[in-house]
Amino acid sequence: MQKLEKTPLIVDFVGGAVGHRFRAGEGRRQDLPKAAGFASGVTPQIVDATAGLGRDAFFLASLGARVTLVERSEVMHDLLAEGLERARAEGGRYAETVARMTLIHGESRILLPQLNPQVVLIDPMHPPRDKTALVKKEMRLIREIVGTDADSVELMEVALEAAQNRVVLKWPLRGEPMPGVRKPSYQILGKSTRYDVFVKAKIPETAA
Ligand SMILES: C[S@@+](CC[C@H](N)C(=O)[O-])C[C@H]1O[C@@H](n2cnc3c(N)ncnc32)[C@H](O)[C@@H]1O
């Protein structure tokens, strides 16, 4: 396995695009929070079953959600833990956001049933669409560490069973539906990404 000190990848919630998005206060009307079930009076509890660089989880936690992040790659998990620690040390709203996040090193297919989540978010690595396509450098570095998530159909099946309220699959806009997985209740289409939303039950209103 690749050693942590050999990858130039860094998880940075304070500088760069994530920090900018955070300071700009982008809100609940974005595609991801809408897909995750944020609504007036409703702030879902979320398990991000494919934590990766933690960007989606950090965004959702910045909007008030409690987010449990599960990451199975030790290298990615350790990078993420360091990024969270730096954001915590920044204090203020960064620290408040991190306080709503719980990071677990483990396999979501095993952990999801015991986490009893309201909402599960799944954003697997997918195979490159075209070998000659220019893949973003960051994506290439992550792929060097974690490969492609060939077991994501199985993860979806476990998530659909374990989630109380809904499962959200983040997938390329024109990606094929996952074989054998039931049709989503609805889709939210973005520029290059789509969210397939599988509704099981209404998310209860959040106690004030
Ligand atoms: C595309 S990245 C997720 C990016 C993330 N949404 C973000 O905002 O940074 C996918 C990550 O999920 C992890 N992963 C995939 N399947 C998993 C599983 N069954 N359990 C735990 N982690 C998993 C991979 O190791 C990889 O780090």
Short mmCIF file of C-alpha atoms and ligand atoms in Angstrom, two decimals:
data_model
loop_
_atom_site.label_atom_id
_atom_site.label_comp_id
_atom_site.label_asym_id
_atom_site.label_seq_id
_atom_site.Cartn_x
_atom_site.Cartn_y
_atom_site.Cartn_z
CA MET A 1 0.00 0.00 0.00
CA GLN A 2 1.15 3.52 -0.76
CA LYS A 3 2.62 5.36 2.22
CA LEU A 4 1.04 8.60 3.38
CA GLU A 5 4.19 10.69 3.01
CA LYS A 6 4.50 9.73 -0.67
CA THR A 7 1.24 11.29 -1.86
CA PRO A 8 1.06 15.01 -2.62
CA LEU A 9 -2.68 14.89 -1.86
CA ILE A 10 -3.84 17.16 0.92
CA VAL A 11 -7.23 17.62 2.53
CA ASP A 12 -7.78 21.34 2.96
CA PHE A 13 -11.09 22.66 4.25
CA VAL A 14 -9.72 26.12 5.02
CA GLY A 15 -7.92 27.25 1.85
CA GLY A 16 -8.81 26.47 -1.76
CA ALA A 17 -12.20 25.76 -3.28
CA VAL A 18 -13.77 24.16 -0.21
CA GLY A 19 -12.80 27.07 2.05
CA HIS A 20 -14.10 29.53 -0.52
CA ARG A 21 -17.42 27.72 -0.79
CA PHE A 22 -17.61 27.67 3.00
CA ARG A 23 -16.95 31.39 3.43
CA ALA A 24 -19.36 32.22 0.61
CA GLY A 25 -22.03 30.48 2.71
CA GLU A 26 -23.47 28.42 -0.12
CA GLY A 27 -26.69 27.06 1.15
CA ARG A 28 -29.34 24.45 1.39
CA ARG A 29 -30.68 25.09 -2.09
CA GLN A 30 -27.67 23.44 -3.73
CA ASP A 31 -28.18 20.08 -5.43
CA LEU A 32 -26.37 18.00 -2.80
CA PRO A 33 -28.28 19.25 0.28
CA LYS A 34 -31.56 19.07 -1.64
CA ALA A 35 -30.78 15.48 -2.59
CA ALA A 36 -29.84 14.68 1.02
CA GLY A 37 -33.26 15.86 2.18
CA PHE A 38 -32.57 19.28 3.71
CA ALA A 39 -35.82 21.23 3.82
CA SER A 40 -37.48 23.84 5.95
CA GLY A 41 -37.36 22.46 9.51
CA VAL A 42 -35.52 19.33 8.39
CA THR A 43 -31.78 18.79 8.90
CA PRO A 44 -30.99 15.14 8.19
CA GLN A 45 -28.51 12.90 9.97
CA ILE A 46 -26.18 11.59 7.32
CA VAL A 47 -23.69 8.80 6.91
CA ASP A 48 -21.23 9.54 4.12
CA ALA A 49 -20.29 5.96 3.25
CA THR A 50 -17.53 7.00 0.83
CA ALA A 51 -15.80 9.85 2.66
CA GLY A 52 -12.77 10.37 0.34
CA LEU A 53 -11.50 13.93 0.71
CA GLY A 54 -14.49 14.77 2.92
CA ARG A 55 -15.68 17.66 0.77
CA ASP A 56 -19.30 16.63 0.49
CA ALA A 57 -19.41 15.74 4.18
CA PHE A 58 -17.86 19.06 5.21
CA PHE A 59 -20.35 20.99 3.08
CA LEU A 60 -23.31 19.09 4.57
CA ALA A 61 -21.99 19.53 8.12
CA SER A 62 -21.48 23.26 7.48
CA LEU A 63 -25.25 23.42 6.86
CA GLY A 64 -25.94 21.95 10.30
CA ALA A 65 -26.15 18.21 9.62
CA ARG A 66 -24.47 15.63 11.83
CA VAL A 67 -22.35 13.60 9.44
CA THR A 68 -20.59 10.31 10.09
CA LEU A 69 -17.83 9.75 7.55
CA VAL A 70 -16.67 6.24 6.74
CA GLU A 71 -13.48 5.70 4.78
CA ARG A 72 -11.86 2.31 4.24
CA SER A 73 -8.51 3.38 2.80
CA GLU A 74 -6.06 3.99 5.62
CA VAL A 75 -4.17 6.57 3.57
CA MET A 76 -7.32 8.54 2.73
CA HIS A 77 -8.60 8.22 6.29
CA ASP A 78 -5.35 9.62 7.72
CA LEU A 79 -5.29 12.51 5.23
CA LEU A 80 -8.87 13.31 6.15
CA ALA A 81 -8.18 13.14 9.90
CA GLU A 82 -5.33 15.64 9.43
CA GLY A 83 -7.55 17.97 7.37
CA LEU A 84 -10.27 17.86 10.02
CA GLU A 85 -7.73 18.60 12.73
CA ARG A 86 -6.45 21.66 10.84
CA ALA A 87 -10.01 22.95 10.37
CA ARG A 88 -10.73 22.39 14.07
CA ALA A 89 -7.60 24.36 14.99
CA GLU A 90 -8.84 27.24 12.82
CA GLY A 91 -11.64 27.74 15.37
CA GLY A 92 -14.92 29.61 14.79
CA ARG A 93 -17.32 28.18 12.22
CA TYR A 94 -14.67 25.74 10.97
CA ALA A 95 -14.41 24.16 14.41
CA GLU A 96 -18.22 24.19 14.80
CA THR A 97 -18.56 22.33 11.51
CA VAL A 98 -15.90 19.76 12.42
CA ALA A 99 -17.66 19.20 15.76
CA ARG A 100 -20.64 17.85 13.80
CA MET A 101 -18.44 15.36 11.92
CA THR A 102 -17.38 11.90 13.11
CA LEU A 103 -14.75 10.06 11.10
CA ILE A 104 -14.55 6.28 11.15
CA HIS A 105 -11.93 4.10 9.50
CA GLY A 106 -13.75 1.06 8.17
CA GLU A 107 -15.79 -0.72 5.53
CA SER A 108 -19.23 0.78 4.99
CA ARG A 109 -20.72 -2.49 3.76
CA ILE A 110 -20.09 -3.83 7.26
CA LEU A 111 -20.67 -0.68 9.32
CA LEU A 112 -23.84 0.78 7.74
CA PRO A 113 -26.35 -1.59 9.38
CA GLN A 114 -25.10 -0.76 12.87
CA LEU A 115 -24.94 3.01 12.20
CA ASN A 116 -28.71 3.05 11.63
CA PRO A 117 -28.53 6.15 9.38
CA GLN A 118 -31.38 8.40 8.30
CA VAL A 119 -29.63 9.26 5.04
CA VAL A 120 -26.72 7.50 3.31
CA LEU A 121 -24.58 9.30 0.74
CA ILE A 122 -22.61 7.18 -1.73
CA ASP A 123 -20.04 8.65 -4.11
CA PRO A 124 -17.88 5.79 -5.36
CA MET A 125 -14.83 6.06 -7.56
CA HIS A 126 -15.95 5.18 -11.03
CA PRO A 127 -13.87 3.82 -13.89
CA PRO A 128 -12.45 6.55 -16.17
CA ARG A 129 -14.87 7.03 -19.05
CA ASP A 130 -12.15 7.40 -21.64
CA LYS A 131 -8.53 6.44 -21.24
CA THR A 132 -7.38 9.45 -23.22
CA ALA A 133 -9.55 11.91 -21.31
CA LEU A 134 -7.72 14.32 -19.09
CA VAL A 135 -8.65 13.29 -15.60
CA LYS A 136 -8.26 15.97 -12.96
CA LYS A 137 -4.88 15.54 -11.25
CA GLU A 138 -6.48 15.21 -7.83
CA MET A 139 -8.81 12.45 -9.05
CA ARG A 140 -5.82 10.65 -10.54
CA LEU A 141 -3.96 10.81 -7.23
CA ILE A 142 -6.96 9.45 -5.34
CA ARG A 143 -7.32 6.66 -7.87
CA GLU A 144 -3.66 5.77 -7.36
CA ILE A 145 -4.45 5.24 -3.68
CA VAL A 146 -7.90 3.61 -3.69
CA GLY A 147 -8.30 2.21 -7.23
CA THR A 148 -11.87 1.98 -8.51
CA ASP A 149 -14.66 0.92 -6.18
CA ALA A 150 -15.65 -2.26 -7.99
CA ASP A 151 -17.95 -3.29 -5.13
CA SER A 152 -20.17 -0.20 -5.24
CA VAL A 153 -23.27 -2.15 -6.35
CA GLU A 154 -23.00 -4.22 -3.19
CA LEU A 155 -22.52 -1.04 -1.15
CA MET A 156 -25.70 0.42 -2.69
CA GLU A 157 -27.63 -2.72 -1.78
CA VAL A 158 -26.46 -2.56 1.84
CA ALA A 159 -27.24 1.17 1.98
CA LEU A 160 -30.76 0.69 0.58
CA GLU A 161 -31.40 -1.86 3.30
CA ALA A 162 -29.79 0.10 6.17
CA ALA A 163 -31.03 3.65 5.52
CA GLN A 164 -34.17 4.64 7.40
CA ASN A 165 -35.16 7.47 5.07
CA ARG A 166 -33.15 7.73 1.89
CA VAL A 167 -30.02 6.89 -0.07
CA VAL A 168 -28.30 9.38 -2.37
CA LEU A 169 -26.00 8.13 -5.12
CA LYS A 170 -23.68 10.78 -6.57
CA TRP A 171 -22.83 9.67 -10.08
CA PRO A 172 -21.55 11.13 -13.39
CA LEU A 173 -24.34 12.89 -15.27
CA ARG A 174 -24.26 10.37 -18.10
CA GLY A 175 -23.17 7.36 -16.04
CA GLU A 176 -25.01 4.08 -16.63
CA PRO A 177 -27.45 3.04 -13.90
CA MET A 178 -25.89 0.52 -11.53
CA PRO A 179 -26.73 -2.99 -12.68
CA GLY A 180 -29.36 -4.69 -10.53
CA VAL A 181 -30.06 -1.59 -8.42
CA ARG A 182 -33.68 -0.44 -8.39
CA LYS A 183 -34.68 2.74 -10.18
CA PRO A 184 -34.22 5.92 -8.15
CA SER A 185 -37.31 7.77 -6.88
CA TYR A 186 -36.02 10.84 -8.68
CA GLN A 187 -32.84 12.44 -10.02
CA ILE A 188 -31.29 15.88 -9.60
CA LEU A 189 -29.21 16.74 -12.64
CA GLY A 190 -26.20 19.05 -12.41
CA LYS A 191 -23.63 20.13 -15.00
CA SER A 192 -21.49 17.02 -14.82
CA THR A 193 -22.91 15.21 -11.80
CA ARG A 194 -26.29 13.78 -11.02
CA TYR A 195 -27.84 12.69 -7.76
CA ASP A 196 -30.00 9.56 -7.84
CA VAL A 197 -32.29 9.77 -4.82
CA PHE A 198 -33.85 6.58 -3.40
CA VAL A 199 -36.58 7.56 -0.97
CA LYS A 200 -37.68 5.11 1.71
CA ALA A 201 -39.57 7.35 4.15
CA LYS A 202 -40.08 11.03 4.94
CA ILE A 203 -37.30 12.48 7.11
CA PRO A 204 -38.77 13.62 10.44
CA GLU A 205 -38.66 17.31 11.36
CA THR A 206 -35.59 18.23 13.38
CA ALA A 207 -36.29 19.07 17.03
CA ALA A 208 -35.58 22.78 17.60
C1 LIG B 1 -14.87 9.44 -5.06
S1 LIG B 1 -14.24 9.31 -3.44
C2 LIG B 1 -15.43 10.23 -2.49
C3 LIG B 1 -15.21 11.73 -2.54
C4 LIG B 1 -16.05 12.46 -1.51
N1 LIG B 1 -17.47 12.44 -1.85
C5 LIG B 1 -15.60 13.90 -1.33
O1 LIG B 1 -16.46 14.81 -1.32
O2 LIG B 1 -14.39 14.12 -1.16
C6 LIG B 1 -14.62 7.65 -2.94
C7 LIG B 1 -14.01 7.23 -1.60
O3 LIG B 1 -14.84 6.25 -0.99
C8 LIG B 1 -14.05 5.24 -0.41
N2 LIG B 1 -14.89 4.02 -0.39
C9 LIG B 1 -15.43 3.40 -1.47
N3 LIG B 1 -16.18 2.34 -1.10
C10 LIG B 1 -16.12 2.29 0.26
C11 LIG B 1 -16.68 1.42 1.23
N4 LIG B 1 -17.43 0.37 0.87
N5 LIG B 1 -16.44 1.67 2.54
C12 LIG B 1 -15.67 2.73 2.91
N6 LIG B 1 -15.09 3.59 2.03
C13 LIG B 1 -15.31 3.37 0.72
C14 LIG B 1 -12.84 5.15 -1.31
O4 LIG B 1 -11.75 4.58 -0.62
C15 LIG B 1 -12.63 6.61 -1.71
O5 LIG B 1 -11.76 7.26 -0.81
#
